[in-house]
Amino acid sequence: MQYNRYNISIFMEKKQENTKMEKLISLCKRRGFIFQSAEVYGGLQGFWDYGPLGVELKNNIKKVWWKKFVQQRDDVVGLDSSIITNSTVWKNSGHVQGFSDKLVECKKCHQRFKEADFSNEPGFLKCPYCQSDDLTKPKDFNTMFKTFVGPTEDTASTAYLRPETAQNIFVQFDNIRQSMRKKVPFGIAQIGKAFRNEITPGNFIFRSREFEQMELEFFVNPKDDKKYFKEFVDASYNFFIDLGIKKENIRKYEQKGKELAHYSKETIDLEYNFPFDKGFAELMGIANRTDYDLKAHGITYKDDVDKEEFVPYVIEPSAGVDRAMLAFLLDAYEEIDGGRSTTTESNKEKEMVLKLHKDLAPYKVAILPLSKKEEVSGSAKDLYKELQKYWMVAYDDASSIGRRYRRQDEIGTPYCVTYDFDSNDDKKVTVRDRDTMEQERISVDELVNYLKHKLDS
Ligand code: GAP
């Protein structure tokens, strides 16, 4: 079954030449990266399931981010907070009153749409669905998902699914600072799900109603805010560059005037050149949230040593895991006309290669025995088991070697190891590099060290 374009996004149709995105969406389904949630029941707009390879890629993105922003710093610690919390958190943070989009309703067909999506377009004031100009005035629509805690459904039991992970960090500021004996400047990081009842989810996993965030709230003395803001803009930019995003596809955009959130003194978005709408769109944001949040929750800070008392400013790099995943997939996707394999059957076919950074690739290595005969496959399986101690490894013994290489290229596996008839005699295997397609004959005893050098450096 193919994805229904309407379910992916009505807004994808804004850009006709969107073939790269469609090919990627199809690859993601065909190779087990991303499926429409509950597809057998027609799906649910804005919700996605990550398949076996998707979950590996997503975990790898989170792992690299956590290592860089938490484990390799001595001034950042982690948190995994609850998704549903005391609703006063969301009242005091301003979300209950202000986390909303302006919605316009068509009085004729009763469709609702987001004013911001159409207000810059010529011919606005017409319903995009039925073209009627009989519309209501824009009304605020709160995009937090509501639920009830306990058996009664009343105001007292109303709770919200968090629309960002940040607020739970602010309200645990004192517990974490005291238990970990931290002094400002220090940060608290969290990776976790966030939920927004988006009016116009779409463009695949770019805008969903359930998504994941990687957020860091870094608490500083207000006089140092500029220094740390720059540090986290640079660190966030380098995170994407170091993981292979091409420089021409990522840029910094400084928000101005009305674009700034009410809590922000300064925000720089990192934008990626997505192949839809206007191209460059927000990948993540780095905001100077000032003392807005800690003040909202009545939290203050006194330095134990110099006794200085102040409300810390917060520098916040906030990235979407799903949006980062989409950017990594798009950037890595390459199509080679006529194929690049030397095997005859693939000569005329298009080949797809996902040139994912080795730290992100779902499988690091694939073992490809040249025969299913026990004398070859038995030893190949032993090798497979040995490599599984270190990495996520694939084993594929079906169809020709050319096809098997292409299957691994398509999912971004950096190294393929072929075990052939000579391997039992010379105790060597052939290692093929995904990007250069160079092949090297490596001794089986040396293989783990060889791959460690290639993959873990
Ligand atoms: N705590 C600040 C905050 O939540 P945001 O700009 O609303 O700021 C941060 O969100 C990041 O979360 C965005 O840059 C984007 O990567 C991701 N994000 C936000 N809404 C999203 C959605 N509906 N679907 C997927 N990712 C989303």
Coordinates of C-alpha atoms and ligand atoms in Angstrom, one line a residue:
M1 CA 0.0 0.0 0.0
Q2 CA 1.3 3.5 -0.9
Y3 CA 1.2 6.4 1.4
N4 CA -1.8 8.6 0.7
R5 CA -0.3 12.1 -0.2
Y6 CA -3.1 13.8 1.6
N7 CA -2.2 12.1 4.9
I8 CA 1.5 13.0 4.4
S9 CA 0.6 16.7 3.9
I10 CA -1.8 18.8 2.0
F11 CA 0.9 21.4 2.1
M12 CA 3.4 19.2 0.2
E13 CA 1.4 20.1 -2.8
K14 CA 2.6 23.7 -2.5
K15 CA 5.8 22.6 -4.2
Q16 CA 5.3 20.4 -7.3
E17 CA 8.9 19.3 -7.8
N18 CA 9.0 17.3 -4.7
T19 CA 10.3 14.0 -6.0
K20 CA 13.3 13.7 -3.7
M21 CA 11.0 13.9 -0.7
E22 CA 8.6 11.3 -2.2
K23 CA 11.4 8.9 -3.0
L24 CA 12.7 9.2 0.5
I25 CA 9.3 8.6 2.0
S26 CA 8.9 5.6 -0.1
L27 CA 12.4 4.3 0.8
C28 CA 11.6 4.9 4.5
K29 CA 8.5 2.7 4.2
R30 CA 10.1 0.0 2.0
R31 CA 13.2 -0.4 4.1
G32 CA 11.5 -0.2 7.6
F33 CA 12.5 3.3 8.7
I34 CA 9.1 5.0 9.1
F35 CA 5.5 3.9 8.8
Q36 CA 2.3 5.8 9.1
S37 CA 0.8 5.1 12.5
A38 CA -2.1 2.6 12.4
E39 CA -1.8 2.5 8.6
V40 CA -4.2 -0.5 8.3
Y41 CA -6.9 1.7 9.7
G42 CA -6.1 4.6 7.4
G43 CA -3.5 6.2 9.7
L44 CA -3.9 9.3 11.9
Q45 CA -2.6 12.5 10.6
G46 CA 0.5 13.8 12.4
F47 CA 1.5 10.5 14.0
W48 CA 4.2 8.1 12.8
D49 CA 5.8 4.8 13.8
Y50 CA 9.5 4.2 13.6
G51 CA 10.3 0.8 12.2
P52 CA 13.3 -1.4 13.0
L53 CA 15.8 0.8 11.1
G54 CA 14.1 4.0 12.1
V55 CA 14.4 3.3 15.7
E56 CA 18.2 2.5 15.3
L57 CA 18.8 5.8 13.4
K58 CA 16.8 7.8 15.9
N59 CA 18.6 6.2 18.9
N60 CA 21.9 6.9 17.3
I61 CA 21.0 10.6 16.8
K62 CA 20.0 10.9 20.5
K63 CA 23.1 9.0 21.6
V64 CA 25.5 11.3 19.7
W65 CA 23.6 14.4 21.0
W66 CA 23.6 13.1 24.6
K67 CA 27.3 12.3 24.4
K68 CA 28.2 15.7 23.1
F69 CA 26.0 17.9 25.3
V70 CA 25.9 15.9 28.5
Q71 CA 28.5 13.2 28.9
Q72 CA 31.4 15.1 27.5
R73 CA 30.7 18.2 29.5
D74 CA 31.2 18.5 33.2
D75 CA 28.7 21.4 33.5
V76 CA 25.6 19.5 32.2
V77 CA 23.5 16.8 33.8
G78 CA 20.5 14.9 32.6
L79 CA 16.8 14.5 33.4
D80 CA 14.0 12.2 32.3
S81 CA 10.8 13.8 33.6
S82 CA 7.2 12.8 33.4
I83 CA 5.1 13.6 30.3
I84 CA 2.1 14.5 32.4
T85 CA 2.7 16.8 35.4
N86 CA 0.9 19.1 37.8
S87 CA -1.2 21.5 35.5
T88 CA 0.0 24.5 37.5
V89 CA 3.3 24.1 35.7
W90 CA 1.5 25.0 32.4
K91 CA -0.5 27.8 34.0
N92 CA 2.5 29.5 35.5
S93 CA 4.6 29.0 32.4
G94 CA 2.0 30.8 30.3
H95 CA 1.1 27.8 28.1
V96 CA -2.5 27.5 29.3
Q97 CA -3.2 31.1 28.3
G98 CA -0.8 31.5 25.4
F99 CA 0.3 28.3 23.6
S100 CA -2.0 28.8 20.7
D101 CA -2.4 29.3 17.0
K102 CA -4.8 31.8 15.3
L103 CA -7.5 29.8 13.6
V104 CA -10.0 30.9 11.0
E105 CA -13.2 28.9 10.3
C106 CA -15.0 28.9 7.0
K107 CA -18.7 29.5 7.6
K108 CA -19.6 27.5 4.5
C109 CA -17.6 24.3 4.7
H110 CA -16.7 24.6 8.4
Q111 CA -13.0 23.7 7.8
R112 CA -10.6 25.4 10.1
F113 CA -7.2 26.6 9.0
K114 CA -4.2 28.4 10.5
E115 CA -4.2 32.1 9.6
A116 CA -0.4 32.2 9.5
D117 CA -0.3 29.6 6.7
F118 CA -2.4 31.7 4.3
S119 CA -2.1 35.3 5.5
N120 CA 1.0 36.1 3.3
E121 CA -0.6 34.7 0.2
P122 CA -2.4 36.8 -2.5
G123 CA -6.1 36.0 -2.4
F124 CA -6.1 35.4 1.4
L125 CA -9.6 35.8 2.9
K126 CA -10.7 32.9 0.8
C127 CA -11.1 29.4 2.3
P128 CA -8.4 27.2 0.9
Y129 CA -10.8 24.3 0.8
C130 CA -14.0 25.7 -0.8
Q131 CA -12.8 29.2 -1.8
S132 CA -15.6 30.9 0.1
D133 CA -14.8 34.3 1.5
D134 CA -17.4 33.9 4.4
L135 CA -14.9 33.4 7.2
T136 CA -14.9 34.0 11.0
K137 CA -12.4 36.3 12.6
P138 CA -9.2 34.5 13.7
K139 CA -9.7 32.8 17.1
D140 CA -7.0 31.4 19.5
F141 CA -6.8 27.7 19.5
N142 CA -4.7 26.1 22.3
T143 CA -2.5 23.4 20.8
M144 CA -1.8 21.5 24.1
F145 CA -3.4 18.1 24.3
K146 CA -5.7 17.8 27.3
T147 CA -6.4 14.7 29.4
F148 CA -7.8 13.8 32.8
V149 CA -5.9 12.3 35.7
G150 CA -8.1 9.8 37.7
P151 CA -11.7 8.7 37.3
T152 CA -13.4 12.1 37.0
E153 CA -13.4 14.3 34.0
D154 CA -13.6 17.8 35.5
T155 CA -11.5 21.0 35.7
A156 CA -9.7 19.8 38.9
S157 CA -8.5 16.6 37.2
T158 CA -7.5 18.3 33.9
A159 CA -3.9 17.7 32.8
Y160 CA -1.8 18.4 29.7
L161 CA 0.6 16.3 27.7
R162 CA 3.8 18.4 27.7
P163 CA 4.2 20.5 24.5
E164 CA 8.0 20.9 25.3
T165 CA 10.4 19.1 27.6
A166 CA 11.8 22.4 28.9
Q167 CA 9.3 23.3 31.7
N168 CA 9.9 20.1 33.7
I169 CA 13.6 21.0 33.7
F170 CA 12.8 24.5 35.2
V171 CA 10.7 23.1 37.9
Q172 CA 13.3 20.6 38.9
F173 CA 16.1 23.3 39.0
D174 CA 16.5 23.3 42.8
N175 CA 16.3 19.5 43.2
I176 CA 19.0 18.9 40.6
R177 CA 21.2 21.8 41.7
Q178 CA 21.2 20.6 45.3
S179 CA 21.5 16.8 44.7
M180 CA 24.3 17.3 42.2
R181 CA 25.9 20.2 44.0
K182 CA 25.9 22.3 40.9
K183 CA 26.7 26.0 40.7
V184 CA 25.6 28.4 38.0
P185 CA 26.7 28.2 35.2
F186 CA 25.4 24.7 34.6
G187 CA 22.9 23.0 32.4
I188 CA 20.2 20.3 32.5
A189 CA 19.4 18.3 29.4
Q190 CA 16.5 16.1 28.5
I191 CA 15.4 14.0 25.5
G192 CA 11.8 13.1 25.4
K193 CA 8.4 13.2 23.7
A194 CA 6.4 16.3 23.3
F195 CA 2.9 16.7 22.0
R196 CA 1.2 19.5 20.1
N197 CA -2.2 19.4 18.5
E198 CA -0.8 21.1 15.3
I199 CA -3.5 22.5 13.0
T200 CA -1.4 21.7 9.9
P201 CA 0.8 18.7 10.6
G202 CA 2.6 17.7 7.5
N203 CA 5.7 17.3 5.3
F204 CA 6.2 13.7 6.6
I205 CA 7.9 13.8 10.0
F206 CA 8.7 17.6 9.8
R207 CA 5.6 18.7 11.7
S208 CA 3.9 16.0 13.7
R209 CA 1.5 16.0 16.7
E210 CA 3.7 13.6 18.7
F211 CA 7.5 14.2 18.3
E212 CA 10.7 14.1 20.3
Q213 CA 12.9 16.9 21.5
M214 CA 16.5 17.2 22.6
E215 CA 16.6 20.2 24.9
L216 CA 19.3 21.8 27.1
E217 CA 18.5 24.5 29.5
F218 CA 21.8 26.2 30.5
F219 CA 21.6 28.5 33.5
V220 CA 23.9 31.5 33.6
N221 CA 24.6 34.7 35.4
P222 CA 22.7 37.3 33.4
K223 CA 25.9 39.2 32.7
D224 CA 27.3 36.2 30.9
D225 CA 24.3 35.5 28.6
K226 CA 26.0 36.7 25.3
K227 CA 29.0 34.5 25.8
Y228 CA 27.0 31.3 26.4
F229 CA 24.5 32.1 23.7
K230 CA 27.3 32.2 21.1
E231 CA 28.8 29.0 22.6
F232 CA 25.6 27.0 22.1
V233 CA 24.8 28.4 18.7
D234 CA 28.3 27.3 17.6
A235 CA 28.1 23.9 19.3
S236 CA 24.6 23.2 17.8
Y237 CA 25.8 24.2 14.3
N238 CA 28.9 22.0 14.6
F239 CA 26.7 19.0 15.9
F240 CA 25.0 18.9 12.4
I241 CA 28.2 19.6 10.4
D242 CA 30.2 17.0 12.3
L243 CA 27.5 14.4 11.5
G244 CA 27.8 15.2 7.8
I245 CA 25.2 17.8 7.0
K246 CA 26.5 19.7 3.9
K247 CA 27.4 23.3 4.7
E248 CA 25.3 24.7 1.8
N249 CA 22.2 23.0 3.3
I250 CA 22.3 24.6 6.7
R251 CA 22.2 28.2 7.8
K252 CA 21.7 30.4 10.8
Y253 CA 18.7 32.7 10.8
E254 CA 18.2 35.4 13.5
Q255 CA 14.6 35.9 14.5
K256 CA 13.5 39.5 14.5
G257 CA 10.7 41.6 16.2
K258 CA 7.4 39.7 16.2
E259 CA 9.1 36.4 15.3
L260 CA 10.6 36.2 18.8
A261 CA 8.7 34.2 21.4
H262 CA 7.5 36.3 24.3
Y263 CA 10.2 34.9 26.6
S264 CA 13.1 35.4 24.2
K265 CA 15.6 38.2 24.1
E266 CA 17.5 36.6 21.2
T267 CA 16.8 33.5 19.1
I268 CA 18.9 32.0 16.3
D269 CA 17.3 29.2 14.3
L270 CA 19.4 26.7 12.4
E271 CA 17.5 26.1 9.2
Y272 CA 17.9 23.2 6.8
N273 CA 17.2 23.3 3.1
F274 CA 14.2 21.0 3.1
P275 CA 12.8 20.1 -0.4
F276 CA 9.4 21.6 0.3
D277 CA 7.6 24.9 0.8
K278 CA 10.1 27.6 0.6
G279 CA 13.2 25.5 1.1
F280 CA 15.1 26.6 4.2
A281 CA 13.0 25.9 7.3
E282 CA 13.6 25.6 11.1
L283 CA 15.6 22.6 12.1
M284 CA 16.2 23.8 15.7
G285 CA 16.4 27.0 17.7
I286 CA 18.8 28.5 20.2
A287 CA 17.1 31.0 22.5
N288 CA 18.1 33.3 25.2
R289 CA 15.0 32.8 27.4
T290 CA 16.2 35.3 30.0
D291 CA 14.9 34.8 33.6
Y292 CA 11.3 34.5 32.3
D293 CA 10.8 30.8 33.2
L294 CA 12.5 30.7 36.6
K295 CA 10.7 33.8 37.6
A296 CA 7.4 32.3 36.4
H297 CA 7.9 29.4 38.7
G298 CA 9.1 31.6 41.6
I299 CA 12.7 30.1 41.6
T300 CA 15.7 32.2 42.6
Y301 CA 19.4 31.4 43.1
K302 CA 22.0 32.4 45.6
D303 CA 25.7 31.6 45.1
D304 CA 27.0 29.7 48.2
V305 CA 30.5 31.3 47.9
D306 CA 30.2 34.9 46.9
K307 CA 26.6 35.1 48.2
E308 CA 25.4 36.9 45.0
E309 CA 21.7 36.4 44.6
F310 CA 20.0 36.6 41.2
V311 CA 17.5 34.8 38.9
P312 CA 19.6 32.9 36.3
Y313 CA 19.1 33.5 32.6
V314 CA 18.5 30.4 30.5
I315 CA 20.3 29.7 27.2
E316 CA 18.3 27.0 25.4
P317 CA 19.4 24.9 22.4
S318 CA 16.2 23.0 21.5
A319 CA 16.2 20.5 18.6
G320 CA 13.6 18.1 17.3
V321 CA 14.8 14.5 17.0
D322 CA 12.4 13.7 14.1
R323 CA 13.3 16.9 12.2
A324 CA 17.0 16.2 12.6
M325 CA 16.4 12.7 11.4
L326 CA 14.6 14.0 8.3
A327 CA 17.5 16.4 7.6
F328 CA 20.1 13.6 8.0
L329 CA 18.1 11.3 5.7
L330 CA 17.6 13.9 3.0
D331 CA 21.2 15.1 3.1
A332 CA 22.5 11.5 2.9
Y333 CA 20.3 10.4 0.1
E334 CA 22.0 10.0 -3.3
E335 CA 20.8 8.5 -6.5
I336 CA 23.2 7.2 -9.0
D337 CA 21.8 6.9 -12.6
G338 CA 22.6 3.6 -14.3
G339 CA 24.1 2.3 -11.1
R340 CA 27.7 2.1 -9.9
S341 CA 28.1 -1.6 -9.3
T342 CA 30.1 -3.6 -11.6
T343 CA 27.7 -6.5 -11.6
T344 CA 25.8 -6.8 -14.9
E345 CA 22.2 -6.9 -13.5
S346 CA 22.5 -3.5 -11.9
N347 CA 24.1 -1.7 -14.8
K348 CA 21.0 -0.1 -16.0
E349 CA 19.2 0.5 -12.8
K350 CA 19.2 3.5 -10.6
E351 CA 21.0 3.0 -7.4
M352 CA 20.2 4.7 -4.1
V353 CA 22.8 5.2 -1.5
L354 CA 22.3 6.7 2.0
K355 CA 25.6 8.2 2.8
L356 CA 24.8 8.5 6.5
H357 CA 27.6 9.3 9.0
K358 CA 28.9 6.1 10.4
D359 CA 27.8 7.1 13.9
L360 CA 24.2 7.4 12.6
A361 CA 23.9 4.4 10.3
P362 CA 21.4 1.8 11.6
Y363 CA 23.8 -1.1 10.8
K364 CA 27.5 -0.5 10.9
V365 CA 28.5 -3.8 9.2
A366 CA 26.8 -6.4 7.0
I367 CA 28.0 -10.0 6.7
L368 CA 27.4 -11.4 3.2
P369 CA 28.3 -15.0 2.8
L370 CA 28.9 -15.9 -0.9
S371 CA 27.2 -19.3 -0.5
K372 CA 24.5 -20.8 1.7
K373 CA 26.5 -24.0 2.0
E374 CA 27.4 -24.9 5.5
E375 CA 31.2 -24.7 4.9
V376 CA 30.8 -21.0 4.1
S377 CA 27.7 -19.9 6.0
G378 CA 28.7 -21.7 9.2
S379 CA 31.9 -19.6 9.5
A380 CA 30.1 -16.5 8.3
K381 CA 27.6 -16.8 11.1
D382 CA 30.3 -17.2 13.7
L383 CA 31.8 -14.0 12.4
Y384 CA 28.4 -12.3 12.5
K385 CA 28.0 -13.4 16.2
E386 CA 31.4 -12.1 17.0
L387 CA 30.8 -8.7 15.4
Q388 CA 27.4 -8.4 17.1
K389 CA 29.3 -8.0 20.4
Y390 CA 30.5 -4.6 19.3
W391 CA 28.0 -3.2 16.7
M392 CA 24.6 -3.5 15.1
V393 CA 25.3 -6.0 12.3
A394 CA 23.1 -7.3 9.4
Y395 CA 23.3 -10.8 7.9
D396 CA 22.1 -11.2 4.3
D397 CA 22.6 -14.4 2.3
A398 CA 19.7 -13.9 -0.2
S399 CA 20.2 -13.2 -3.9
S400 CA 23.3 -12.1 -5.8
I401 CA 26.1 -10.2 -4.2
G402 CA 25.4 -7.1 -6.3
R403 CA 21.9 -6.9 -5.1
R404 CA 23.0 -7.5 -1.5
Y405 CA 25.5 -4.6 -1.8
R406 CA 22.7 -2.4 -3.1
R407 CA 20.3 -3.3 -0.3
Q408 CA 23.0 -2.3 2.2
D409 CA 23.8 0.9 0.4
E410 CA 20.2 1.9 0.4
I411 CA 20.0 1.7 4.2
G412 CA 23.4 3.3 4.7
T413 CA 25.5 0.4 6.0
P414 CA 29.1 1.7 5.9
Y415 CA 30.9 -1.7 5.6
C416 CA 30.0 -5.0 3.9
V417 CA 32.1 -8.1 4.7
T418 CA 31.9 -10.9 2.2
Y419 CA 32.9 -14.4 3.3
D420 CA 33.8 -16.5 0.3
F421 CA 35.1 -20.0 -0.6
D422 CA 38.7 -18.9 -0.1
S423 CA 38.0 -17.5 3.3
N424 CA 38.2 -20.9 5.0
D425 CA 41.6 -21.5 3.5
D426 CA 43.3 -18.1 3.7
K427 CA 41.3 -16.9 6.8
K428 CA 40.6 -13.6 5.1
V429 CA 37.4 -11.7 4.2
T430 CA 36.7 -8.9 1.8
V431 CA 35.6 -5.6 3.3
R432 CA 33.8 -3.2 1.0
D433 CA 33.5 0.5 1.7
R434 CA 30.0 2.0 1.0
D435 CA 31.2 5.4 -0.3
T436 CA 34.4 4.6 -2.1
M437 CA 33.4 1.0 -3.1
E438 CA 37.0 0.0 -2.5
Q439 CA 37.5 -3.5 -1.4
E440 CA 40.2 -4.8 1.0
R441 CA 41.2 -8.3 1.9
I442 CA 41.5 -8.4 5.7
S443 CA 42.5 -11.3 8.0
V444 CA 39.6 -12.6 10.1
D445 CA 41.7 -12.2 13.2
E446 CA 42.3 -8.6 12.4
L447 CA 38.7 -7.8 11.4
V448 CA 37.4 -6.4 14.7
N449 CA 40.4 -4.1 15.1
Y450 CA 40.2 -3.0 11.5
L451 CA 36.5 -2.1 11.9
K452 CA 37.0 -0.5 15.3
H453 CA 39.6 1.7 13.7
K454 CA 37.2 2.6 10.9
L455 CA 34.0 3.0 13.0
D456 CA 35.0 4.2 16.4
S457 CA 37.6 6.8 15.4
Ligands
GAP1 N1 11.5 24.7 24.3 C1 11.5 25.5 23.2 C2 10.7 24.9 22.1 O1 10.0 23.9 22.2 P1 10.1 25.2 19.5 O2 10.8 26.0 18.5 O3 8.7 25.3 19.7 O4 10.9 25.6 20.9 C3 11.9 23.3 19.3 O5 10.6 23.7 19.3 C4 12.2 22.3 18.2 O6 11.3 21.2 18.3 C5 11.9 22.8 16.8 O7 13.0 23.5 16.3 C6 11.7 21.5 16.0 O8 12.9 20.9 15.7 C7 11.0 20.7 17.0 N2 9.5 20.7 16.8 C8 8.6 21.7 17.2 N3 7.4 21.4 16.9 C9 7.5 20.3 16.2 C10 6.5 19.4 15.5 N4 5.2 19.7 15.5 N5 6.9 18.3 14.9 C11 8.2 18.0 14.9 N6 9.2 18.7 15.5 C12 8.8 19.8 16.1

